[in-house]
Amino acid sequence: MSSSDFRAGKAAIAFILVTAMLDIVAMGIVIPVLPPLIEQFAGDSSRAGILNGIFVALWALMQFVASPIIGSLSDQYGRRPVILLSTAGLAADYVLMALAPNLWWLALGRMIAGVTSASFTTVYAYMADITTPENRARGYGLIGAAFSAGFVAGPLLGGALGAWSPRAPFWTAAAMSAIAFLYGAFILPESLPPERRMAFSWQRANPLGALRLLRSHAELAGLAVVNFLLYFAHHVFSAVFVLYAGFRYGLDAWHVGLLLALAGVLELIVQGVLTGHAVRRFGDRKVMVFGLFAGAVGIACMGLAPNDWAFALALLPNALWALAMPTLQSLMTQRVSESEQGQLQGANNSVGSIAGIVSPLFFGAVYAASIGPGAWFPHIGSAFLIAALVLFAACLLGAHVARKAVRAAAAEAA
């Protein structure tokens, strides 16, 4: 597809980006208030770190089970009905969490959210439907930019609402998801024509069956490991960021929301502006490796930051991490057929979900063991420093595996 063809499909691209952004705004709204709400039920920050890790792991477990099923369903029935059903489910789930009287109800809400949020696999498959391989990193960068825009507006709104009432963000998130459903119902077109659809199969739709696709090429399996390490490191944010910022720097929901909004603005710039230009000049592989390395530096700086200003400044190099996500996705999509894009995204999300099951539990435990008089770890930012090492390992592995993937793609094209 030429650049003019890419622009010709901008209407469909705009539709999916708006739908994705509305979903992310709804998710971002609850980020500043959910960990403090868990802490309120738990009674102390150390126990809240463990429980928040468990809650994130429950969400990821449901994603692991649901993602390949949803991806395969979208391959058979199309992307649009799957996206609509998921946004409607999210709206109902946020209402449930707004009314949750205890931790058990919150846990149930997070599990339901894990199922409904698995539609993000379909969003990526939708973008794969309407772009060609050479423009796919650009398309994924736009999705990342839409996500980042949602994470700018969401945490800011959630922080402001949370200062008024800890339950208000959940009601607002429910309303945003309902708006996303209505928008999709009336505006979002279908991207997958009937002749390109694939019959649903439980062999492909179960989590382990979906992962078989990642073993179809040696370099695809290697890229999947990089994907796992990336997700593993990233979950340090969902597991401990809010609690850590509050405990170490005394930041409240509003200031945490501001930090998360700043992170969203930086990622929006990186994925919406820099990714396309960088890929055209340097290629997917080099941009991915650089993004992983810069992210490792940034997250290490966050763990070592002596005050809140240094912590905020560390978000600058960390934002370049966003270069790695769309380029890694682009490299992987080039190793499977067009009819397998939904399955690939389901498999990728399953890999991320496996990381999301073990990583929050790990980082939650590290955080809990890094604070208080009986701390096992010598530094309060140990969770961030470990995440930086994981990301650096992903950088080294990615540099090697991506080189093989690019060569294999070039050989097949020839």
mmCIF file of C-alpha atoms in Angstrom:
data_model
loop_
_atom_site.group_PDB
_atom_site.id
_atom_site.type_symbol
_atom_site.label_atom_id
_atom_site.label_comp_id
_atom_site.label_asym_id
_atom_site.label_seq_id
_atom_site.Cartn_x
_atom_site.Cartn_y
_atom_site.Cartn_z
ATOM 1 C CA MET A 1 0.000 0.000 0.000
ATOM 2 C CA SER A 2 1.353 3.416 -0.976
ATOM 3 C CA SER A 3 1.166 6.474 1.244
ATOM 4 C CA SER A 4 -1.850 7.648 -0.765
ATOM 5 C CA ASP A 5 -3.567 4.298 -0.198
ATOM 6 C CA PHE A 6 -2.785 4.600 3.500
ATOM 7 C CA ARG A 7 -4.416 8.043 3.548
ATOM 8 C CA ALA A 8 -7.393 6.682 1.634
ATOM 9 C CA GLY A 9 -8.111 4.356 4.528
ATOM 10 C CA LYS A 10 -7.843 7.123 7.110
ATOM 11 C CA ALA A 11 -11.586 7.046 7.832
ATOM 12 C CA ALA A 12 -11.448 3.412 8.979
ATOM 13 C CA ILE A 13 -8.245 4.149 10.891
ATOM 14 C CA ALA A 14 -9.886 7.125 12.617
ATOM 15 C CA PHE A 15 -12.867 4.994 13.645
ATOM 16 C CA ILE A 16 -10.771 2.317 15.324
ATOM 17 C CA LEU A 17 -8.487 4.893 16.971
ATOM 18 C CA VAL A 18 -11.422 6.751 18.517
ATOM 19 C CA THR A 19 -12.928 3.487 19.743
ATOM 20 C CA ALA A 20 -9.604 2.433 21.269
ATOM 21 C CA MET A 21 -9.043 5.826 22.879
ATOM 22 C CA LEU A 22 -12.468 5.840 24.532
ATOM 23 C CA ASP A 23 -11.764 2.398 26.012
ATOM 24 C CA ILE A 24 -8.361 3.512 27.305
ATOM 25 C CA VAL A 25 -9.763 6.709 28.815
ATOM 26 C CA ALA A 26 -12.188 4.544 30.759
ATOM 27 C CA MET A 27 -9.356 2.280 31.952
ATOM 28 C CA GLY A 28 -7.077 5.210 32.784
ATOM 29 C CA ILE A 29 -9.693 6.896 34.936
ATOM 30 C CA VAL A 30 -9.547 4.159 37.572
ATOM 31 C CA ILE A 31 -5.732 3.793 37.697
ATOM 32 C CA PRO A 32 -5.054 6.537 40.294
ATOM 33 C CA VAL A 33 -7.817 5.345 42.640
ATOM 34 C CA LEU A 34 -7.899 1.549 42.437
ATOM 35 C CA PRO A 35 -4.643 0.855 44.366
ATOM 36 C CA PRO A 36 -5.559 3.348 47.145
ATOM 37 C CA LEU A 37 -9.011 1.735 47.330
ATOM 38 C CA ILE A 38 -7.332 -1.658 47.707
ATOM 39 C CA GLU A 39 -5.063 -0.143 50.364
ATOM 40 C CA GLN A 40 -8.133 1.217 52.160
ATOM 41 C CA PHE A 41 -9.650 -2.270 52.295
ATOM 42 C CA ALA A 42 -6.274 -3.916 53.094
ATOM 43 C CA GLY A 43 -5.245 -1.589 55.923
ATOM 44 C CA ASP A 44 -1.539 -0.969 55.112
ATOM 45 C CA SER A 45 0.761 -0.273 52.138
ATOM 46 C CA SER A 46 2.801 -3.477 52.376
ATOM 47 C CA ARG A 47 -0.276 -5.739 52.244
ATOM 48 C CA ALA A 48 -1.769 -3.526 49.548
ATOM 49 C CA GLY A 49 1.318 -4.138 47.387
ATOM 50 C CA ILE A 50 0.736 -7.887 47.547
ATOM 51 C CA LEU A 51 -3.014 -7.562 46.948
ATOM 52 C CA ASN A 52 -2.632 -5.126 44.071
ATOM 53 C CA GLY A 53 -0.220 -7.567 42.444
ATOM 54 C CA ILE A 54 -2.794 -10.336 42.883
ATOM 55 C CA PHE A 55 -5.520 -8.174 41.357
ATOM 56 C CA VAL A 56 -3.380 -7.392 38.311
ATOM 57 C CA ALA A 57 -2.494 -11.080 38.012
ATOM 58 C CA LEU A 58 -6.191 -12.049 38.084
ATOM 59 C CA TRP A 59 -6.843 -9.557 35.293
ATOM 60 C CA ALA A 60 -3.970 -11.022 33.272
ATOM 61 C CA LEU A 61 -5.095 -14.603 33.919
ATOM 62 C CA MET A 62 -8.466 -13.858 32.396
ATOM 63 C CA GLN A 63 -6.741 -12.138 29.483
ATOM 64 C CA PHE A 64 -4.623 -15.255 28.962
ATOM 65 C CA VAL A 65 -7.728 -17.431 28.724
ATOM 66 C CA ALA A 66 -9.915 -14.999 26.775
ATOM 67 C CA SER A 67 -7.510 -13.370 24.301
ATOM 68 C CA PRO A 68 -7.008 -16.273 21.880
ATOM 69 C CA ILE A 69 -10.732 -17.075 21.993
ATOM 70 C CA ILE A 70 -11.635 -13.482 21.198
ATOM 71 C CA GLY A 71 -8.946 -13.252 18.520
ATOM 72 C CA SER A 72 -10.206 -16.412 16.824
ATOM 73 C CA LEU A 73 -13.839 -15.307 17.109
ATOM 74 C CA SER A 74 -12.903 -12.065 15.371
ATOM 75 C CA ASP A 75 -11.218 -14.094 12.612
ATOM 76 C CA GLN A 76 -14.534 -15.899 11.995
ATOM 77 C CA TYR A 77 -17.227 -13.302 12.705
ATOM 78 C CA GLY A 78 -15.335 -10.067 12.051
ATOM 79 C CA ARG A 79 -13.759 -7.439 14.288
ATOM 80 C CA ARG A 80 -16.746 -5.134 14.799
ATOM 81 C CA PRO A 81 -19.102 -7.416 16.817
ATOM 82 C CA VAL A 82 -16.263 -8.489 19.120
ATOM 83 C CA ILE A 83 -15.276 -4.882 19.846
ATOM 84 C CA LEU A 84 -18.892 -3.870 20.503
ATOM 85 C CA LEU A 85 -19.538 -6.774 22.882
ATOM 86 C CA SER A 86 -16.358 -6.046 24.811
ATOM 87 C CA THR A 87 -17.075 -2.324 25.285
ATOM 88 C CA ALA A 88 -20.572 -3.112 26.525
ATOM 89 C CA GLY A 89 -19.100 -5.630 28.978
ATOM 90 C CA LEU A 90 -16.601 -3.057 30.252
ATOM 91 C CA ALA A 91 -19.405 -0.584 30.948
ATOM 92 C CA ALA A 92 -21.257 -3.158 33.050
ATOM 93 C CA ASP A 93 -18.056 -4.149 34.846
ATOM 94 C CA TYR A 94 -17.220 -0.592 35.927
ATOM 95 C CA VAL A 95 -20.693 -0.290 37.411
ATOM 96 C CA LEU A 96 -19.987 -3.470 39.392
ATOM 97 C CA MET A 97 -16.698 -2.062 40.736
ATOM 98 C CA ALA A 98 -18.333 1.273 41.574
ATOM 99 C CA LEU A 99 -20.702 -0.613 43.866
ATOM 100 C CA ALA A 100 -18.115 -3.106 45.241
ATOM 101 C CA PRO A 101 -18.422 -3.288 49.049
ATOM 102 C CA ASN A 102 -15.222 -5.285 49.673
ATOM 103 C CA LEU A 103 -12.096 -6.805 48.140
ATOM 104 C CA TRP A 104 -13.936 -9.877 46.859
ATOM 105 C CA TRP A 105 -16.216 -7.764 44.681
ATOM 106 C CA LEU A 106 -13.260 -5.736 43.427
ATOM 107 C CA ALA A 107 -11.465 -8.979 42.538
ATOM 108 C CA LEU A 108 -14.517 -10.181 40.598
ATOM 109 C CA GLY A 109 -14.611 -6.863 38.774
ATOM 110 C CA ARG A 110 -10.950 -7.152 37.772
ATOM 111 C CA MET A 111 -11.539 -10.662 36.438
ATOM 112 C CA ILE A 112 -14.461 -9.517 34.300
ATOM 113 C CA ALA A 113 -12.368 -6.566 33.094
ATOM 114 C CA GLY A 114 -9.674 -9.035 32.036
ATOM 115 C CA VAL A 115 -12.150 -10.792 29.743
ATOM 116 C CA THR A 116 -13.670 -7.664 28.244
ATOM 117 C CA SER A 117 -10.322 -5.871 27.825
ATOM 118 C CA ALA A 118 -9.052 -8.806 25.765
ATOM 119 C CA SER A 119 -10.698 -7.062 22.803
ATOM 120 C CA PHE A 120 -7.451 -5.097 22.400
ATOM 121 C CA THR A 121 -6.246 -8.101 20.391
ATOM 122 C CA THR A 122 -9.059 -7.321 17.966
ATOM 123 C CA VAL A 123 -8.045 -3.672 17.751
ATOM 124 C CA TYR A 124 -4.565 -4.692 16.592
ATOM 125 C CA ALA A 125 -6.039 -7.252 14.190
ATOM 126 C CA TYR A 126 -8.334 -4.510 12.830
ATOM 127 C CA MET A 127 -5.314 -2.341 12.091
ATOM 128 C CA ALA A 128 -3.583 -5.285 10.413
ATOM 129 C CA ASP A 129 -6.662 -5.689 8.184
ATOM 130 C CA ILE A 130 -6.503 -2.136 6.846
ATOM 131 C CA THR A 131 -2.729 -1.682 6.474
ATOM 132 C CA THR A 132 -0.017 -3.457 4.520
ATOM 133 C CA PRO A 133 3.206 -4.776 6.131
ATOM 134 C CA GLU A 134 5.279 -1.734 5.204
ATOM 135 C CA ASN A 135 2.757 0.609 6.867
ATOM 136 C CA ARG A 136 1.860 -1.615 9.806
ATOM 137 C CA ALA A 137 4.367 -0.202 12.287
ATOM 138 C CA ARG A 138 2.952 3.234 11.487
ATOM 139 C CA GLY A 139 -0.568 1.933 12.104
ATOM 140 C CA TYR A 140 0.415 0.308 15.369
ATOM 141 C CA GLY A 141 2.161 3.518 16.344
ATOM 142 C CA LEU A 142 -1.142 5.328 15.822
ATOM 143 C CA ILE A 143 -2.908 2.797 18.062
ATOM 144 C CA GLY A 144 -0.203 3.366 20.659
ATOM 145 C CA ALA A 145 -0.746 7.114 20.300
ATOM 146 C CA ALA A 146 -4.494 6.655 20.814
ATOM 147 C CA PHE A 147 -3.788 4.571 23.900
ATOM 148 C CA SER A 148 -1.386 7.239 25.153
ATOM 149 C CA ALA A 149 -3.963 9.973 24.541
ATOM 150 C CA GLY A 150 -6.422 7.935 26.587
ATOM 151 C CA PHE A 151 -3.868 7.617 29.351
ATOM 152 C CA VAL A 152 -3.386 11.371 29.329
ATOM 153 C CA ALA A 153 -7.060 12.184 29.765
ATOM 154 C CA GLY A 154 -7.962 9.169 31.908
ATOM 155 C CA PRO A 155 -5.577 9.535 34.872
ATOM 156 C CA LEU A 156 -6.057 13.319 34.948
ATOM 157 C CA LEU A 157 -9.814 12.890 35.118
ATOM 158 C CA GLY A 158 -9.483 9.975 37.531
ATOM 159 C CA GLY A 159 -7.152 11.924 39.823
ATOM 160 C CA ALA A 160 -9.530 14.895 39.917
ATOM 161 C CA LEU A 161 -12.596 12.716 40.485
ATOM 162 C CA GLY A 162 -10.748 10.584 43.030
ATOM 163 C CA ALA A 163 -9.985 13.659 45.109
ATOM 164 C CA TRP A 164 -13.735 14.195 45.309
ATOM 165 C CA SER A 165 -14.870 10.568 45.744
ATOM 166 C CA PRO A 166 -12.998 7.246 45.314
ATOM 167 C CA ARG A 167 -16.049 5.751 43.586
ATOM 168 C CA ALA A 168 -16.725 8.571 41.115
ATOM 169 C CA PRO A 169 -14.014 7.461 38.635
ATOM 170 C CA PHE A 170 -15.670 4.049 38.269
ATOM 171 C CA TRP A 171 -19.037 5.596 37.392
ATOM 172 C CA THR A 172 -17.326 7.881 34.888
ATOM 173 C CA ALA A 173 -15.443 4.938 33.375
ATOM 174 C CA ALA A 174 -18.754 3.107 32.939
ATOM 175 C CA ALA A 175 -20.156 6.121 31.084
ATOM 176 C CA MET A 176 -17.069 6.348 28.842
ATOM 177 C CA SER A 177 -17.323 2.652 27.921
ATOM 178 C CA ALA A 178 -21.018 3.125 27.137
ATOM 179 C CA ILE A 179 -20.086 6.027 24.831
ATOM 180 C CA ALA A 180 -17.480 3.805 23.130
ATOM 181 C CA PHE A 181 -20.163 1.170 22.557
ATOM 182 C CA LEU A 182 -22.587 3.674 21.042
ATOM 183 C CA TYR A 183 -19.858 5.180 18.874
ATOM 184 C CA GLY A 184 -18.879 1.755 17.586
ATOM 185 C CA ALA A 185 -22.479 0.682 17.034
ATOM 186 C CA PHE A 186 -23.236 3.648 14.777
ATOM 187 C CA ILE A 187 -19.849 4.524 13.247
ATOM 188 C CA LEU A 188 -17.308 1.670 13.299
ATOM 189 C CA PRO A 189 -17.175 -0.250 9.974
ATOM 190 C CA GLU A 190 -16.201 -3.903 9.619
ATOM 191 C CA SER A 191 -12.609 -4.415 8.479
ATOM 192 C CA LEU A 192 -12.499 -8.145 7.690
ATOM 193 C CA PRO A 193 -14.385 -9.166 4.521
ATOM 194 C CA PRO A 194 -16.076 -12.599 4.530
ATOM 195 C CA GLU A 195 -13.656 -14.090 1.992
ATOM 196 C CA ARG A 196 -10.707 -13.495 4.360
ATOM 197 C CA ARG A 197 -12.299 -15.048 7.434
ATOM 198 C CA MET A 198 -11.214 -18.279 9.088
ATOM 199 C CA ALA A 199 -13.493 -20.810 10.802
ATOM 200 C CA PHE A 200 -13.335 -20.883 14.594
ATOM 201 C CA SER A 201 -11.367 -23.786 16.042
ATOM 202 C CA TRP A 202 -10.839 -24.650 19.695
ATOM 203 C CA GLN A 203 -7.433 -26.035 18.762
ATOM 204 C CA ARG A 204 -6.376 -22.491 17.816
ATOM 205 C CA ALA A 205 -8.579 -20.666 20.331
ATOM 206 C CA ASN A 206 -7.368 -22.287 23.531
ATOM 207 C CA PRO A 207 -4.391 -20.452 25.080
ATOM 208 C CA LEU A 208 -1.873 -23.231 24.506
ATOM 209 C CA GLY A 209 -3.168 -23.882 20.986
ATOM 210 C CA ALA A 210 -2.801 -20.210 20.105
ATOM 211 C CA LEU A 211 0.795 -20.250 21.293
ATOM 212 C CA ARG A 212 1.602 -22.959 18.723
ATOM 213 C CA LEU A 213 1.473 -20.276 16.052
ATOM 214 C CA LEU A 214 4.437 -18.581 17.711
ATOM 215 C CA ARG A 215 6.496 -21.733 17.156
ATOM 216 C CA SER A 216 5.795 -21.792 13.411
ATOM 217 C CA HIS A 217 9.058 -19.884 12.760
ATOM 218 C CA ALA A 218 12.156 -19.869 14.948
ATOM 219 C CA GLU A 219 12.481 -16.088 14.769
ATOM 220 C CA LEU A 220 8.771 -15.647 15.623
ATOM 221 C CA ALA A 221 9.289 -17.661 18.810
ATOM 222 C CA GLY A 222 12.302 -15.513 19.685
ATOM 223 C CA LEU A 223 10.329 -12.328 19.157
ATOM 224 C CA ALA A 224 7.611 -13.772 21.397
ATOM 225 C CA VAL A 225 10.201 -14.139 24.180
ATOM 226 C CA VAL A 226 11.159 -10.478 23.704
ATOM 227 C CA ASN A 227 7.462 -9.660 23.906
ATOM 228 C CA PHE A 228 7.209 -11.601 27.170
ATOM 229 C CA LEU A 229 10.167 -9.790 28.718
ATOM 230 C CA LEU A 230 8.795 -6.428 27.610
ATOM 231 C CA TYR A 231 5.413 -7.119 29.204
ATOM 232 C CA PHE A 232 7.075 -8.558 32.313
ATOM 233 C CA ALA A 233 9.047 -5.368 32.877
ATOM 234 C CA HIS A 234 6.104 -3.125 32.019
ATOM 235 C CA HIS A 235 3.916 -4.585 34.749
ATOM 236 C CA VAL A 236 6.090 -2.952 37.395
ATOM 237 C CA PHE A 237 3.933 0.101 36.668
ATOM 238 C CA SER A 238 0.577 -1.609 37.147
ATOM 239 C CA ALA A 239 1.824 -3.473 40.214
ATOM 240 C CA VAL A 240 3.637 -0.813 42.256
ATOM 241 C CA PHE A 241 3.814 2.590 40.518
ATOM 242 C CA VAL A 242 0.881 4.240 42.317
ATOM 243 C CA LEU A 243 1.681 2.740 45.718
ATOM 244 C CA TYR A 244 5.409 3.472 45.348
ATOM 245 C CA ALA A 245 4.845 7.110 44.355
ATOM 246 C CA GLY A 246 2.536 7.594 47.321
ATOM 247 C CA PHE A 247 4.732 5.811 49.857
ATOM 248 C CA ARG A 248 8.154 7.163 48.837
ATOM 249 C CA TYR A 249 7.288 10.655 47.619
ATOM 250 C CA GLY A 250 3.976 11.309 49.393
ATOM 251 C CA LEU A 251 2.052 11.880 46.143
ATOM 252 C CA ASP A 252 -1.750 11.822 46.307
ATOM 253 C CA ALA A 253 -4.204 10.620 43.630
ATOM 254 C CA TRP A 254 -4.176 13.992 41.832
ATOM 255 C CA HIS A 255 -0.369 14.186 41.588
ATOM 256 C CA VAL A 256 -0.095 10.525 40.567
ATOM 257 C CA GLY A 257 -2.686 11.268 37.902
ATOM 258 C CA LEU A 258 -0.536 14.163 36.679
ATOM 259 C CA LEU A 259 2.518 11.890 36.440
ATOM 260 C CA LEU A 260 0.573 9.271 34.534
ATOM 261 C CA ALA A 261 -0.792 11.973 32.236
ATOM 262 C CA LEU A 262 2.755 13.202 31.613
ATOM 263 C CA ALA A 263 3.789 9.653 30.741
ATOM 264 C CA GLY A 264 0.833 9.467 28.372
ATOM 265 C CA VAL A 265 1.766 12.750 26.655
ATOM 266 C CA LEU A 266 5.341 11.585 26.143
ATOM 267 C CA GLU A 267 4.254 8.217 24.757
ATOM 268 C CA LEU A 268 1.718 9.976 22.548
ATOM 269 C CA ILE A 269 4.515 12.039 21.015
ATOM 270 C CA VAL A 270 6.800 9.033 20.641
ATOM 271 C CA GLN A 271 4.249 6.697 19.063
ATOM 272 C CA GLY A 272 2.204 9.260 17.176
ATOM 273 C CA VAL A 273 5.079 11.333 15.791
ATOM 274 C CA LEU A 274 8.468 9.654 16.166
ATOM 275 C CA THR A 275 7.681 6.021 15.357
ATOM 276 C CA GLY A 276 6.701 6.469 11.718
ATOM 277 C CA HIS A 277 9.669 8.746 10.922
ATOM 278 C CA ALA A 278 12.129 6.542 12.816
ATOM 279 C CA VAL A 279 10.984 3.346 11.101
ATOM 280 C CA ARG A 280 11.200 4.892 7.644
ATOM 281 C CA ARG A 281 14.776 6.002 8.316
ATOM 282 C CA PHE A 282 16.194 3.157 10.415
ATOM 283 C CA GLY A 283 13.826 0.184 10.001
ATOM 284 C CA ASP A 284 11.786 -1.812 12.511
ATOM 285 C CA ARG A 285 14.715 -3.695 14.035
ATOM 286 C CA LYS A 286 16.955 -0.765 14.964
ATOM 287 C CA VAL A 287 14.059 1.280 16.299
ATOM 288 C CA MET A 288 12.854 -1.624 18.447
ATOM 289 C CA VAL A 289 16.313 -2.237 19.936
ATOM 290 C CA PHE A 290 16.842 1.452 20.690
ATOM 291 C CA GLY A 291 13.419 1.672 22.342
ATOM 292 C CA LEU A 292 14.147 -1.276 24.617
ATOM 293 C CA PHE A 293 17.535 0.150 25.623
ATOM 294 C CA ALA A 294 16.150 3.636 26.328
ATOM 295 C CA GLY A 295 13.343 2.120 28.376
ATOM 296 C CA ALA A 296 15.828 0.167 30.490
ATOM 297 C CA VAL A 297 17.745 3.386 31.210
ATOM 298 C CA GLY A 298 14.591 5.303 32.068
ATOM 299 C CA ILE A 299 13.125 2.715 34.398
ATOM 300 C CA ALA A 300 16.473 2.362 36.217
ATOM 301 C CA CYS A 301 16.471 6.134 36.739
ATOM 302 C CA MET A 302 12.985 5.888 38.231
ATOM 303 C CA GLY A 303 14.150 3.330 40.758
ATOM 304 C CA LEU A 304 17.140 5.488 41.749
ATOM 305 C CA ALA A 305 15.338 8.871 41.798
ATOM 306 C CA PRO A 306 15.955 10.596 45.161
ATOM 307 C CA ASN A 307 12.897 12.856 44.950
ATOM 308 C CA ASP A 308 9.636 13.335 43.095
ATOM 309 C CA TRP A 309 11.131 15.735 40.527
ATOM 310 C CA ALA A 310 13.847 13.258 39.551
ATOM 311 C CA PHE A 311 11.184 10.541 39.432
ATOM 312 C CA ALA A 312 9.151 12.659 36.999
ATOM 313 C CA LEU A 313 12.191 13.509 34.841
ATOM 314 C CA ALA A 314 12.979 9.799 34.486
ATOM 315 C CA LEU A 315 9.771 9.509 32.482
ATOM 316 C CA LEU A 316 11.558 11.250 29.580
ATOM 317 C CA PRO A 317 13.955 8.427 28.590
ATOM 318 C CA ASN A 318 11.389 5.877 29.692
ATOM 319 C CA ALA A 319 8.920 7.223 27.101
ATOM 320 C CA LEU A 320 11.228 6.066 24.280
ATOM 321 C CA TRP A 321 10.313 2.552 25.368
ATOM 322 C CA ALA A 322 7.142 3.142 23.329
ATOM 323 C CA LEU A 323 9.218 2.825 20.139
ATOM 324 C CA ALA A 324 9.682 -0.884 20.834
ATOM 325 C CA MET A 325 6.047 -1.911 21.071
ATOM 326 C CA PRO A 326 4.734 -1.120 17.558
ATOM 327 C CA THR A 327 7.958 -2.173 15.828
ATOM 328 C CA LEU A 328 8.010 -5.518 17.625
ATOM 329 C CA GLN A 329 4.369 -6.070 16.628
ATOM 330 C CA SER A 330 5.180 -5.131 13.040
ATOM 331 C CA LEU A 331 8.072 -7.588 12.838
ATOM 332 C CA MET A 332 5.848 -10.388 14.114
ATOM 333 C CA THR A 333 2.953 -9.688 11.741
ATOM 334 C CA GLN A 334 5.304 -10.064 8.796
ATOM 335 C CA ARG A 335 5.930 -13.703 9.721
ATOM 336 C CA VAL A 336 2.286 -14.923 9.458
ATOM 337 C CA SER A 337 -0.422 -14.874 6.773
ATOM 338 C CA GLU A 338 -3.167 -12.259 6.552
ATOM 339 C CA SER A 339 -5.804 -14.778 7.695
ATOM 340 C CA GLU A 340 -3.817 -15.451 10.889
ATOM 341 C CA GLN A 341 -3.519 -11.861 12.115
ATOM 342 C CA GLY A 342 -6.293 -12.223 14.697
ATOM 343 C CA GLN A 343 -4.806 -15.479 15.946
ATOM 344 C CA LEU A 344 -1.367 -13.855 16.150
ATOM 345 C CA GLN A 345 -2.698 -10.955 18.203
ATOM 346 C CA GLY A 346 -4.519 -13.391 20.470
ATOM 347 C CA ALA A 347 -1.305 -15.367 20.914
ATOM 348 C CA ASN A 348 0.650 -12.164 21.589
ATOM 349 C CA ASN A 349 -1.879 -11.088 24.162
ATOM 350 C CA SER A 350 -1.649 -14.526 25.767
ATOM 351 C CA VAL A 351 2.119 -14.087 26.043
ATOM 352 C CA GLY A 352 1.549 -10.692 27.620
ATOM 353 C CA SER A 353 -1.033 -12.224 29.922
ATOM 354 C CA ILE A 354 1.374 -14.925 31.106
ATOM 355 C CA ALA A 355 3.802 -12.141 31.972
ATOM 356 C CA GLY A 356 0.908 -10.276 33.546
ATOM 357 C CA ILE A 357 0.126 -13.220 35.807
ATOM 358 C CA VAL A 358 3.620 -13.756 37.208
ATOM 359 C CA SER A 359 5.074 -10.240 36.941
ATOM 360 C CA PRO A 360 2.640 -8.323 39.212
ATOM 361 C CA LEU A 361 2.897 -11.057 41.844
ATOM 362 C CA PHE A 362 6.684 -10.852 41.625
ATOM 363 C CA PHE A 363 6.951 -7.061 41.672
ATOM 364 C CA GLY A 364 4.240 -6.758 44.306
ATOM 365 C CA ALA A 365 6.236 -9.096 46.535
ATOM 366 C CA VAL A 366 9.480 -7.211 45.791
ATOM 367 C CA TYR A 367 7.811 -3.906 46.689
ATOM 368 C CA ALA A 368 6.380 -5.325 49.919
ATOM 369 C CA ALA A 369 9.828 -6.695 50.817
ATOM 370 C CA SER A 370 11.473 -3.314 50.063
ATOM 371 C CA ILE A 371 9.587 -1.157 52.572
ATOM 372 C CA GLY A 372 9.271 -1.158 56.328
ATOM 373 C CA PRO A 373 11.718 -2.067 59.078
ATOM 374 C CA GLY A 374 11.924 -5.738 58.062
ATOM 375 C CA ALA A 375 12.700 -5.077 54.395
ATOM 376 C CA TRP A 376 14.555 -7.880 52.610
ATOM 377 C CA PHE A 377 15.719 -5.763 49.696
ATOM 378 C CA PRO A 378 18.327 -3.071 50.394
ATOM 379 C CA HIS A 379 16.738 -0.385 48.193
ATOM 380 C CA ILE A 380 13.147 0.823 48.120
ATOM 381 C CA GLY A 381 13.268 1.106 44.316
ATOM 382 C CA SER A 382 14.415 -2.495 43.839
ATOM 383 C CA ALA A 383 11.326 -3.400 41.790
ATOM 384 C CA PHE A 384 12.187 -0.745 39.182
ATOM 385 C CA LEU A 385 15.856 -1.757 39.070
ATOM 386 C CA ILE A 386 14.955 -5.401 38.461
ATOM 387 C CA ALA A 387 12.521 -4.353 35.723
ATOM 388 C CA ALA A 388 15.338 -2.381 34.071
ATOM 389 C CA LEU A 389 17.552 -5.490 33.998
ATOM 390 C CA VAL A 390 14.730 -7.517 32.432
ATOM 391 C CA LEU A 391 14.231 -4.866 29.758
ATOM 392 C CA PHE A 392 17.961 -4.752 29.008
ATOM 393 C CA ALA A 393 17.899 -8.537 28.522
ATOM 394 C CA ALA A 394 15.016 -8.042 26.064
ATOM 395 C CA CYS A 395 17.149 -5.482 24.226
ATOM 396 C CA LEU A 396 20.030 -7.928 23.757
ATOM 397 C CA LEU A 397 17.793 -10.792 22.685
ATOM 398 C CA GLY A 398 15.732 -8.558 20.394
ATOM 399 C CA ALA A 399 18.801 -7.302 18.563
ATOM 400 C CA HIS A 400 19.776 -10.885 17.715
ATOM 401 C CA VAL A 401 16.361 -12.354 16.887
ATOM 402 C CA ALA A 402 15.062 -9.370 14.906
ATOM 403 C CA ARG A 403 18.114 -9.538 12.623
ATOM 404 C CA LYS A 404 17.173 -13.111 11.728
ATOM 405 C CA ALA A 405 13.521 -12.139 11.224
ATOM 406 C CA VAL A 406 14.408 -9.312 8.830
ATOM 407 C CA ARG A 407 16.690 -11.591 6.831
ATOM 408 C CA ALA A 408 14.031 -14.307 6.635
ATOM 409 C CA ALA A 409 11.390 -11.815 5.455
ATOM 410 C CA ALA A 410 13.765 -10.454 2.817
ATOM 411 C CA ALA A 411 14.585 -13.971 1.585
ATOM 412 C CA GLU A 412 10.893 -14.851 1.249
ATOM 413 C CA ALA A 413 10.162 -11.594 -0.592
ATOM 414 C CA ALA A 414 12.946 -12.363 -3.048
#
